[in-house]
PDB file of C-alpha atoms in Angstrom:
ATOM      1  CA  SER A   1      37.761  21.516 -20.038  1.00 65.00           C
ATOM      2  CA  GLU A   2      34.514  20.246 -21.438  1.00 77.00           C
ATOM      3  CA  ILE A   3      32.695  22.792 -20.714  1.00 77.00           C
ATOM      4  CA  GLY A   4      35.523  25.479 -21.585  1.00 80.00           C
ATOM      5  CA  ALA A   5      34.022  27.649 -18.012  1.00 82.00           C
ATOM      6  CA  PRO A   6      34.812  26.826 -14.136  1.00 84.00           C
ATOM      7  CA  LEU A   7      31.256  25.198 -12.732  1.00 80.00           C
ATOM      8  CA  PHE A   8      32.858  26.599  -8.910  1.00 82.00           C
ATOM      9  CA  HIS A   9      33.594  29.406  -7.178  1.00 82.00           C
ATOM     10  CA  TYR A  10      36.276  29.159  -4.619  1.00 84.00           C
ATOM     11  CA  ASN A  11      36.432  31.135  -1.422  1.00 82.00           C
ATOM     12  CA  ASN A  12      37.363  31.214   1.855  1.00 79.00           C
ATOM     13  CA  LYS A  13      33.910  30.927   3.305  1.00 76.00           C
ATOM     14  CA  GLY A  14      33.450  27.615   0.963  1.00 80.00           C
ATOM     15  CA  VAL A  15      32.553  26.831  -2.455  1.00 84.00           C
ATOM     16  CA  THR A  16      29.751  27.652  -4.600  1.00 85.00           C
ATOM     17  CA  LEU A  17      28.094  27.015  -7.977  1.00 84.00           C
ATOM     18  CA  THR A  18      28.791  29.494 -10.422  1.00 86.00           C
ATOM     19  CA  PRO A  19      25.930  29.935 -13.564  1.00 85.00           C
ATOM     20  CA  GLN A  20      27.334  27.562 -15.734  1.00 84.00           C
ATOM     21  CA  GLY A  21      27.444  25.176 -12.699  1.00 82.00           C
ATOM     22  CA  MET A  22      23.979  25.551 -11.947  1.00 85.00           C
ATOM     23  CA  ILE A  23      22.667  24.906 -15.418  1.00 86.00           C
ATOM     24  CA  PHE A  24      24.850  21.929 -15.516  1.00 84.00           C
ATOM     25  CA  ALA A  25      23.886  20.660 -12.029  1.00 85.00           C
ATOM     26  CA  PRO A  26      20.749  18.915 -13.003  1.00 87.00           C
ATOM     27  CA  TYR A  27      21.685  17.251 -15.889  1.00 87.00           C
ATOM     28  CA  ALA A  28      24.792  16.035 -13.768  1.00 86.00           C
ATOM     29  CA  GLU A  29      22.441  14.485 -11.199  1.00 88.00           C
ATOM     30  CA  LYS A  30      20.164  13.135 -13.719  1.00 89.00           C
ATOM     31  CA  LEU A  31      23.182  11.132 -14.957  1.00 89.00           C
ATOM     32  CA  LEU A  32      24.455   9.903 -11.230  1.00 89.00           C
ATOM     33  CA  ARG A  33      21.509   8.954 -10.766  1.00 88.00           C
ATOM     34  CA  THR A  34      20.429   6.653 -14.485  1.00 89.00           C
ATOM     35  CA  TYR A  35      24.766   5.314 -12.979  1.00 87.00           C
ATOM     36  CA  ASN A  36      23.364   3.747  -9.850  1.00 85.00           C
ATOM     37  CA  ASP A  37      19.796   2.403 -11.328  1.00 81.00           C
ATOM     38  CA  ALA A  38      22.122   0.344 -13.599  1.00 83.00           C
ATOM     39  CA  LEU A  39      24.722   0.048 -10.843  1.00 82.00           C
ATOM     40  CA  GLN A  40      21.413  -1.341  -8.732  1.00 75.00           C
ATOM     41  CA  GLU A  41      20.405  -3.491 -11.833  1.00 72.00           C
ATOM     42  CA  VAL A  42      23.357  -5.250 -13.055  1.00 74.00           C
ATOM     43  CA  THR A  43      24.123  -6.340  -8.867  1.00 68.00           C
ATOM     44  CA  LEU A  44      20.639  -7.429  -8.582  1.00 64.00           C
ATOM     45  CA  TYR A  45      21.303  -9.409 -11.448  1.00 64.00           C
ATOM     46  CA  GLN A  46      24.550 -10.700 -10.397  1.00 62.00           C
ATOM     47  CA  GLU A  47      23.741 -11.843  -6.886  1.00 58.00           C
ATOM     48  CA  GLN A  48      20.856 -13.991  -7.888  1.00 58.00           C
ATOM     49  CA  ASP A  49      20.878 -17.613  -7.362  1.00 54.00           C
ATOM     50  CA  LEU A  50      20.322 -19.172 -10.723  1.00 53.00           C
ATOM     51  CA  GLN A  51      19.793 -22.100  -9.279  1.00 67.00           C
ATOM     52  CA  LEU A  52      17.262 -20.606  -7.182  1.00 78.00           C
ATOM     53  CA  GLN A  53      13.228 -23.089  -7.232  1.00 82.00           C
ATOM     54  CA  GLY A  54      10.280 -24.175  -6.152  1.00 86.00           C
ATOM     55  CA  THR A  55       7.150 -22.204  -5.172  1.00 88.00           C
ATOM     56  CA  LEU A  56       6.417 -19.703  -3.350  1.00 87.00           C
ATOM     57  CA  THR A  57       3.097 -19.250  -2.143  1.00 88.00           C
ATOM     58  CA  ILE A  58       1.685 -15.290  -1.213  1.00 88.00           C
ATOM     59  CA  TYR A  59      -1.424 -14.440   0.386  1.00 88.00           C
ATOM     60  CA  ALA A  60      -2.933 -11.386  -0.862  1.00 86.00           C
ATOM     61  CA  ALA A  61      -5.598  -9.036   0.799  1.00 78.00           C
ATOM     62  CA  SER A  62      -4.622  -5.913  -0.029  1.00 72.00           C
ATOM     63  CA  ILE A  63      -5.587  -3.943  -3.039  1.00 77.00           C
ATOM     64  CA  PHE A  64      -1.962  -3.922  -3.647  1.00 74.00           C
ATOM     65  CA  THR A  65      -2.657  -7.476  -5.278  1.00 76.00           C
ATOM     66  CA  GLU A  66      -4.383  -5.561  -8.006  1.00 76.00           C
ATOM     67  CA  LEU A  67      -1.948  -2.478  -8.790  1.00 76.00           C
ATOM     68  CA  PHE A  68       1.535  -3.782  -7.647  1.00 76.00           C
ATOM     69  CA  LEU A  69       2.041  -7.259  -7.151  1.00 81.00           C
ATOM     70  CA  PRO A  70       2.151  -8.614 -11.116  1.00 84.00           C
ATOM     71  CA  ARG A  71       4.936  -5.676 -11.481  1.00 83.00           C
ATOM     72  CA  ILE A  72       6.872  -6.730  -8.168  1.00 82.00           C
ATOM     73  CA  ILE A  73       7.055 -10.727  -9.385  1.00 85.00           C
ATOM     74  CA  GLY A  74       7.102  -9.886 -13.135  1.00 85.00           C
ATOM     75  CA  LYS A  75      10.968  -8.312 -12.091  1.00 81.00           C
ATOM     76  CA  PHE A  76      11.506 -11.348  -9.445  1.00 83.00           C
ATOM     77  CA  GLN A  77      10.322 -13.795 -12.424  1.00 83.00           C
ATOM     78  CA  ALA A  78      12.724 -12.240 -14.037  1.00 81.00           C
ATOM     79  CA  TYR A  79      15.763 -13.194 -12.277  1.00 79.00           C
ATOM     80  CA  HIS A  80      14.393 -16.443 -11.246  1.00 83.00           C
ATOM     81  CA  PRO A  81      12.713 -18.098 -13.957  1.00 83.00           C
ATOM     82  CA  GLN A  82      12.110 -21.220 -12.478  1.00 84.00           C
ATOM     83  CA  VAL A  83      10.989 -19.860  -9.451  1.00 88.00           C
ATOM     84  CA  ASP A  84       6.878 -20.274  -9.313  1.00 89.00           C
ATOM     85  CA  ILE A  85       4.519 -17.564  -7.016  1.00 89.00           C
ATOM     86  CA  HIS A  86       1.537 -18.997  -6.252  1.00 88.00           C
ATOM     87  CA  ILE A  87      -0.902 -16.328  -5.200  1.00 88.00           C
ATOM     88  CA  VAL A  88      -3.993 -16.761  -2.725  1.00 87.00           C
ATOM     89  CA  GLU A  89      -6.276 -14.826  -2.097  1.00 84.00           C
ATOM     90  CA  ILE A  90      -7.963 -13.963   1.159  1.00 81.00           C
ATOM     91  CA  ASP A  91      -9.582 -11.338   3.136  1.00 78.00           C
ATOM     92  CA  ASN A  92      -7.688  -9.403   5.795  1.00 76.00           C
ATOM     93  CA  SER A  93      -9.360 -11.233   9.118  1.00 73.00           C
ATOM     94  CA  ASP A  94      -8.722 -14.338   7.669  1.00 80.00           C
ATOM     95  CA  LEU A  95      -4.937 -13.236   7.218  1.00 81.00           C
ATOM     96  CA  LEU A  96      -3.910 -12.379  10.829  1.00 77.00           C
ATOM     97  CA  THR A  97      -5.848 -15.644  11.916  1.00 79.00           C
ATOM     98  CA  HIS A  98      -4.077 -18.078   9.700  1.00 81.00           C
ATOM     99  CA  LEU A  99      -0.582 -15.862  10.518  1.00 78.00           C
ATOM    100  CA  VAL A 100      -1.535 -16.546  14.486  1.00 75.00           C
ATOM    101  CA  ARG A 101      -2.098 -20.244  13.170  1.00 77.00           C
ATOM    102  CA  ASP A 102       0.858 -20.231  11.482  1.00 75.00           C
ATOM    103  CA  ASN A 103      -0.787 -21.102   8.419  1.00 77.00           C
ATOM    104  CA  VAL A 104       0.397 -18.368   6.327  1.00 79.00           C
ATOM    105  CA  LYS A 105       4.028 -17.220   6.359  1.00 84.00           C
ATOM    106  CA  ILE A 106       3.343 -14.525   3.511  1.00 88.00           C
ATOM    107  CA  GLY A 107       0.618 -11.596   2.837  1.00 87.00           C
ATOM    108  CA  LEU A 108       0.300  -8.669   1.198  1.00 87.00           C
ATOM    109  CA  PHE A 109      -2.655  -6.967   3.489  1.00 85.00           C
ATOM    110  CA  SER A 110      -4.344  -3.185   3.970  1.00 83.00           C
ATOM    111  CA  TYR A 111      -5.592  -2.703   7.493  1.00 81.00           C
ATOM    112  CA  THR A 112      -5.870   0.089  10.184  1.00 82.00           C
ATOM    113  CA  LYS A 113      -2.680   0.835  11.302  1.00 85.00           C
ATOM    114  CA  ASP A 114      -3.115   0.108  15.396  1.00 83.00           C
ATOM    115  CA  ILE A 115      -4.053  -2.995  14.569  1.00 81.00           C
ATOM    116  CA  ILE A 116      -1.290  -4.218  13.105  1.00 84.00           C
ATOM    117  CA  GLU A 117       1.132  -1.968  15.650  1.00 85.00           C
ATOM    118  CA  GLU A 118      -0.665  -3.861  18.642  1.00 83.00           C
ATOM    119  CA  LEU A 119      -0.176  -6.624  16.679  1.00 81.00           C
ATOM    120  CA  LEU A 120       3.005  -7.161  16.546  1.00 84.00           C
ATOM    121  CA  HIS A 121       3.545  -5.202  20.264  1.00 82.00           C
ATOM    122  CA  LYS A 122       1.354  -7.514  21.824  1.00 77.00           C
ATOM    123  CA  GLY A 123       0.051 -10.387  19.710  1.00 68.00           C
ATOM    124  CA  ASN A 124       2.854 -13.140  21.128  1.00 73.00           C
ATOM    125  CA  ILE A 125       3.227 -14.437  17.548  1.00 77.00           C
ATOM    126  CA  PRO A 126       6.778 -15.462  17.329  1.00 79.00           C
ATOM    127  CA  ASP A 127       9.110 -14.641  14.406  1.00 84.00           C
ATOM    128  CA  LEU A 128       6.127 -12.134  13.100  1.00 85.00           C
ATOM    129  CA  SER A 129       7.882  -9.343  11.299  1.00 89.00           C
ATOM    130  CA  CYS A 130       6.110  -6.340   9.213  1.00 90.00           C
ATOM    131  CA  MET A 131       7.587  -5.007   5.917  1.00 90.00           C
ATOM    132  CA  ASN A 132       5.084  -1.228   5.848  1.00 90.00           C
ATOM    133  CA  LEU A 133       4.833  -0.691   2.397  1.00 87.00           C
ATOM    134  CA  MET A 134       2.541   3.085   2.323  1.00 88.00           C
ATOM    135  CA  ASP A 135       0.786   4.759   4.916  1.00 91.00           C
ATOM    136  CA  ASP A 136      -3.009   5.870   4.343  1.00 91.00           C
ATOM    137  CA  SER A 137      -6.443   7.133   5.529  1.00 91.00           C
ATOM    138  CA  LEU A 138     -10.030   7.321   5.936  1.00 88.00           C
ATOM    139  CA  VAL A 139     -12.476   7.862   3.587  1.00 92.00           C
ATOM    140  CA  LEU A 140     -16.256   8.058   2.711  1.00 91.00           C
ATOM    141  CA  CYS A 141     -18.033   7.955  -0.259  1.00 91.00           C
ATOM    142  CA  GLY A 142     -20.624   7.641  -2.460  1.00 90.00           C
ATOM    143  CA  ARG A 143     -22.729   9.299  -5.472  1.00 89.00           C
ATOM    144  CA  SER A 144     -22.547  12.705  -6.074  1.00 88.00           C
ATOM    145  CA  ASP A 145     -25.857  13.366  -5.488  1.00 87.00           C
ATOM    146  CA  ASN A 146     -26.026  11.898  -1.908  1.00 86.00           C
ATOM    147  CA  PRO A 147     -26.139  15.197   0.696  1.00 87.00           C
ATOM    148  CA  LEU A 148     -23.097  13.745   2.345  1.00 87.00           C
ATOM    149  CA  MET A 149     -20.887  14.345  -0.565  1.00 89.00           C
ATOM    150  CA  ARG A 150     -21.070  17.831  -0.426  1.00 91.00           C
ATOM    151  CA  HIS A 151     -18.470  18.478   2.472  1.00 92.00           C
ATOM    152  CA  LYS A 152     -14.534  17.896   1.667  1.00 92.00           C
ATOM    153  CA  ALA A 153     -14.096  16.823   4.985  1.00 94.00           C
ATOM    154  CA  LEU A 154     -15.952  16.170   8.327  1.00 91.00           C
ATOM    155  CA  SER A 155     -14.517  15.102  12.124  1.00 89.00           C
ATOM    156  CA  LEU A 156     -16.150  11.736  13.033  1.00 82.00           C
ATOM    157  CA  GLU A 157     -18.502  13.278  15.647  1.00 83.00           C
ATOM    158  CA  ASP A 158     -20.043  15.583  12.482  1.00 88.00           C
ATOM    159  CA  LEU A 159     -20.051  12.509  10.330  1.00 84.00           C
ATOM    160  CA  THR A 160     -22.013   9.459  12.211  1.00 80.00           C
ATOM    161  CA  LYS A 161     -24.958  13.028  13.214  1.00 83.00           C
ATOM    162  CA  LEU A 162     -25.438  13.417   9.369  1.00 85.00           C
ATOM    163  CA  MET A 163     -24.529   9.522   9.117  1.00 80.00           C
ATOM    164  CA  MET A 164     -27.399   8.993  11.210  1.00 78.00           C
ATOM    165  CA  LYS A 165     -29.323  11.227   8.867  1.00 78.00           C
ATOM    166  CA  TYR A 166     -28.943  10.116   5.932  1.00 75.00           C
ATOM    167  CA  CYS A 167     -27.588   6.907   6.012  1.00 74.00           C
ATOM    168  CA  SER A 168     -29.469   3.537   7.350  1.00 72.00           C
ATOM    169  CA  GLY A 169     -26.278   1.385   6.394  1.00 76.00           C
ATOM    170  CA  PHE A 170     -22.931   0.927   4.866  1.00 82.00           C
ATOM    171  CA  SER A 171     -20.180  -1.335   3.424  1.00 83.00           C
ATOM    172  CA  LEU A 172     -16.478  -1.334   3.596  1.00 82.00           C
ATOM    173  CA  TYR A 173     -14.212  -2.614   1.854  1.00 83.00           C
ATOM    174  CA  GLN A 174     -10.770  -3.044   2.084  1.00 79.00           C
ATOM    175  CA  LEU A 175     -11.286  -2.662   5.408  1.00 76.00           C
ATOM    176  CA  ASN A 176     -12.489  -6.619   6.560  1.00 60.00           C
ATOM    177  CA  SER A 177     -12.490  -5.920  10.663  1.00 54.00           C
ATOM    178  CA  TYR A 178     -13.309  -2.530  11.393  1.00 49.00           C
ATOM    179  CA  ASN A 179     -13.354  -0.908  15.055  1.00 48.00           C
ATOM    180  CA  GLY A 180     -14.630   2.857  15.014  1.00 49.00           C
ATOM    181  CA  SER A 181     -17.842   1.825  16.481  1.00 46.00           C
ATOM    182  CA  ASP A 182     -17.994   6.106  16.825  1.00 48.00           C
ATOM    183  CA  LEU A 183     -18.735   5.713  13.100  1.00 55.00           C
ATOM    184  CA  ILE A 184     -20.898   2.562  13.192  1.00 56.00           C
ATOM    185  CA  ALA A 185     -24.781   4.933  12.776  1.00 58.00           C
ATOM    186  CA  GLY A 186     -26.151   2.087  10.512  1.00 66.00           C
ATOM    187  CA  LYS A 187     -26.050  -1.694  10.137  1.00 77.00           C
ATOM    188  CA  VAL A 188     -22.645  -3.003   7.897  1.00 79.00           C
ATOM    189  CA  ILE A 189     -23.991  -3.867   4.875  1.00 79.00           C
ATOM    190  CA  THR A 190     -21.053  -6.110   4.074  1.00 81.00           C
ATOM    191  CA  ARG A 191     -16.934  -6.332   4.055  1.00 78.00           C
ATOM    192  CA  SER A 192     -17.081  -7.799   0.476  1.00 78.00           C
ATOM    193  CA  SER A 193     -13.549  -7.226  -1.256  1.00 76.00           C
ATOM    194  CA  SER A 194     -14.813  -7.257  -4.720  1.00 81.00           C
ATOM    195  CA  ALA A 195     -14.574  -3.365  -5.983  1.00 85.00           C
ATOM    196  CA  ALA A 196     -18.026  -3.926  -8.173  1.00 87.00           C
ATOM    197  CA  LEU A 197     -20.624  -4.792  -5.219  1.00 87.00           C
ATOM    198  CA  HIS A 198     -19.394  -2.074  -3.675  1.00 89.00           C
ATOM    199  CA  LYS A 199     -19.480   0.543  -7.067  1.00 89.00           C
ATOM    200  CA  ASN A 200     -23.304  -1.273  -7.182  1.00 88.00           C
ATOM    201  CA  LEU A 201     -23.923  -0.461  -3.847  1.00 85.00           C
ATOM    202  CA  MET A 202     -23.435   2.929  -3.902  1.00 85.00           C
ATOM    203  CA  MET A 203     -24.870   2.730  -7.835  1.00 82.00           C
ATOM    204  CA  GLU A 204     -28.354   2.279  -5.777  1.00 76.00           C
ATOM    205  CA  ASP A 205     -27.970   4.314  -3.111  1.00 62.00           C
ATOM    206  CA  ILE A 206     -28.031   1.446  -0.341  1.00 61.00           C
ATOM    207  CA  GLY A 207     -25.458   2.528   1.376  1.00 74.00           C
ATOM    208  CA  LEU A 208     -22.262   4.562   1.634  1.00 85.00           C
ATOM    209  CA  THR A 209     -18.463   3.072   1.946  1.00 88.00           C
ATOM    210  CA  PHE A 210     -16.128   3.514   4.113  1.00 89.00           C
ATOM    211  CA  MET A 211     -12.692   2.295   2.231  1.00 89.00           C
ATOM    212  CA  PRO A 212      -8.930   3.199   2.142  1.00 90.00           C
ATOM    213  CA  LYS A 213      -8.035   6.410  -0.138  1.00 92.00           C
ATOM    214  CA  LEU A 214      -5.622   4.615  -1.998  1.00 90.00           C
ATOM    215  CA  ALA A 215      -8.359   2.319  -3.083  1.00 89.00           C
ATOM    216  CA  TYR A 216     -10.808   5.109  -3.339  1.00 93.00           C
ATOM    217  CA  ARG A 217      -8.158   6.734  -6.298  1.00 92.00           C
ATOM    218  CA  THR A 218      -7.918   3.453  -8.230  1.00 88.00           C
ATOM    219  CA  GLN A 219     -10.677   1.977  -7.973  1.00 88.00           C
ATOM    220  CA  PHE A 220     -13.926   4.669  -7.065  1.00 92.00           C
ATOM    221  CA  GLU A 221     -12.178   8.046  -8.093  1.00 93.00           C
ATOM    222  CA  PRO A 222     -12.513   7.410 -12.463  1.00 92.00           C
ATOM    223  CA  ASP A 223     -16.572   5.977 -12.099  1.00 91.00           C
ATOM    224  CA  GLY A 224     -17.049   8.967 -10.565  1.00 91.00           C
ATOM    225  CA  ILE A 225     -17.963   8.648  -7.227  1.00 92.00           C
ATOM    226  CA  GLN A 226     -17.724  11.152  -4.665  1.00 93.00           C
ATOM    227  CA  ALA A 227     -15.437  10.775  -1.644  1.00 94.00           C
ATOM    228  CA  ILE A 228     -15.128  13.232   2.081  1.00 93.00           C
ATOM    229  CA  ASP A 229     -11.511  13.242   3.989  1.00 94.00           C
ATOM    230  CA  ILE A 230     -12.153  11.827   7.993  1.00 90.00           C
ATOM    231  CA  ILE A 231     -10.723  14.662  10.054  1.00 90.00           C
ATOM    232  CA  GLY A 232      -9.200  12.384  13.065  1.00 84.00           C
ATOM    233  CA  GLY A 233      -9.958   9.161  11.614  1.00 80.00           C
ATOM    234  CA  GLN A 234      -8.706   5.818  11.245  1.00 80.00           C
ATOM    235  CA  LYS A 235      -5.293   5.215  10.165  1.00 87.00           C
ATOM    236  CA  ILE A 236      -4.491   2.618   7.171  1.00 88.00           C
ATOM    237  CA  MET A 237      -0.774   0.674   6.551  1.00 88.00           C
ATOM    238  CA  HIS A 238      -0.600  -0.949   3.011  1.00 87.00           C
ATOM    239  CA  GLY A 239       1.853  -3.949   4.037  1.00 88.00           C
ATOM    240  CA  ILE A 240       3.939  -7.680   4.229  1.00 89.00           C
ATOM    241  CA  LEU A 241       3.318  -9.383   7.409  1.00 88.00           C
ATOM    242  CA  TYR A 242       5.646 -12.497   7.412  1.00 89.00           C
ATOM    243  CA  LYS A 243       7.157 -14.981   9.640  1.00 86.00           C
ATOM    244  CA  GLU A 244      10.986 -14.589   9.550  1.00 84.00           C
ATOM    245  CA  ASP A 245      12.226 -17.787   8.267  1.00 83.00           C
ATOM    246  CA  ALA A 246      15.937 -18.253   7.801  1.00 79.00           C
ATOM    247  CA  SER A 247      15.512 -21.689   5.805  1.00 81.00           C
ATOM    248  CA  ASN A 248      12.998 -20.623   3.947  1.00 82.00           C
ATOM    249  CA  ALA A 249      15.884 -19.020   1.243  1.00 80.00           C
ATOM    250  CA  LEU A 250      12.808 -18.228  -1.650  1.00 82.00           C
ATOM    251  CA  GLN A 251      11.371 -16.127   1.372  1.00 84.00           C
ATOM    252  CA  GLN A 252      14.421 -14.305   1.934  1.00 83.00           C
ATOM    253  CA  VAL A 253      15.302 -13.315  -1.729  1.00 82.00           C
ATOM    254  CA  PHE A 254      12.127 -12.026  -2.148  1.00 84.00           C
ATOM    255  CA  LEU A 255      11.783  -9.904   0.746  1.00 83.00           C
ATOM    256  CA  LYS A 256      15.082  -8.435   0.484  1.00 78.00           C
ATOM    257  CA  LYS A 257      14.349  -7.576  -3.883  1.00 74.00           C
ATOM    258  CA  LEU A 258      11.225  -5.294  -2.180  1.00 72.00           C
TER     259      LEU A 258
END
């Protein structure tokens, strides 16, 4: 009645929107989304345990540490101000080693997807679970004047041949364990997690760098560094590995908030 026009047209075939209804629909959908978001926030606040306190240690070996973890932690601590969150930076290979040895309960990783899936299904690690935050792909990065960078995408076979011609070595960023033996046309210079170091290596033309596309987009592309998509290359997973522990309230609530 407030609109002064019908929004729906009814007939024996069903219900359709009138022209006025088609105009009104996107605004109604936006209002509904806003309402649902507000309802979720209120629900999260009401569910919070005001007595929750202690220290939650998160081992971080991923580009997600810099990009998303501060926002996640900020929101969590807004609901649980008495909880201290301790971030321990570690590389991916050490993270998996500590998980196997039960020295780590929760860790943020960027790793080749097939290795993670094999670890979950064949690793025989009790109570190990994974939360996949994002799937990604592998890219090869270098200076814009590197002959390889005139290509937008290359197959593994073609890339290997060209690397043998143009590259004597390469480095790995956010990829501490890499099984792509077909791509190794030179030696691995470094597996450092320092973005600045890999940028210096590429600027000095010492080597190309393999990395997840997310890392390239956020850390290297703004500096003018180029990238090649690898057709048939390994898939990367960014996510959280954790040991399920019903007695650890902090961990349970943190994972639920994610």
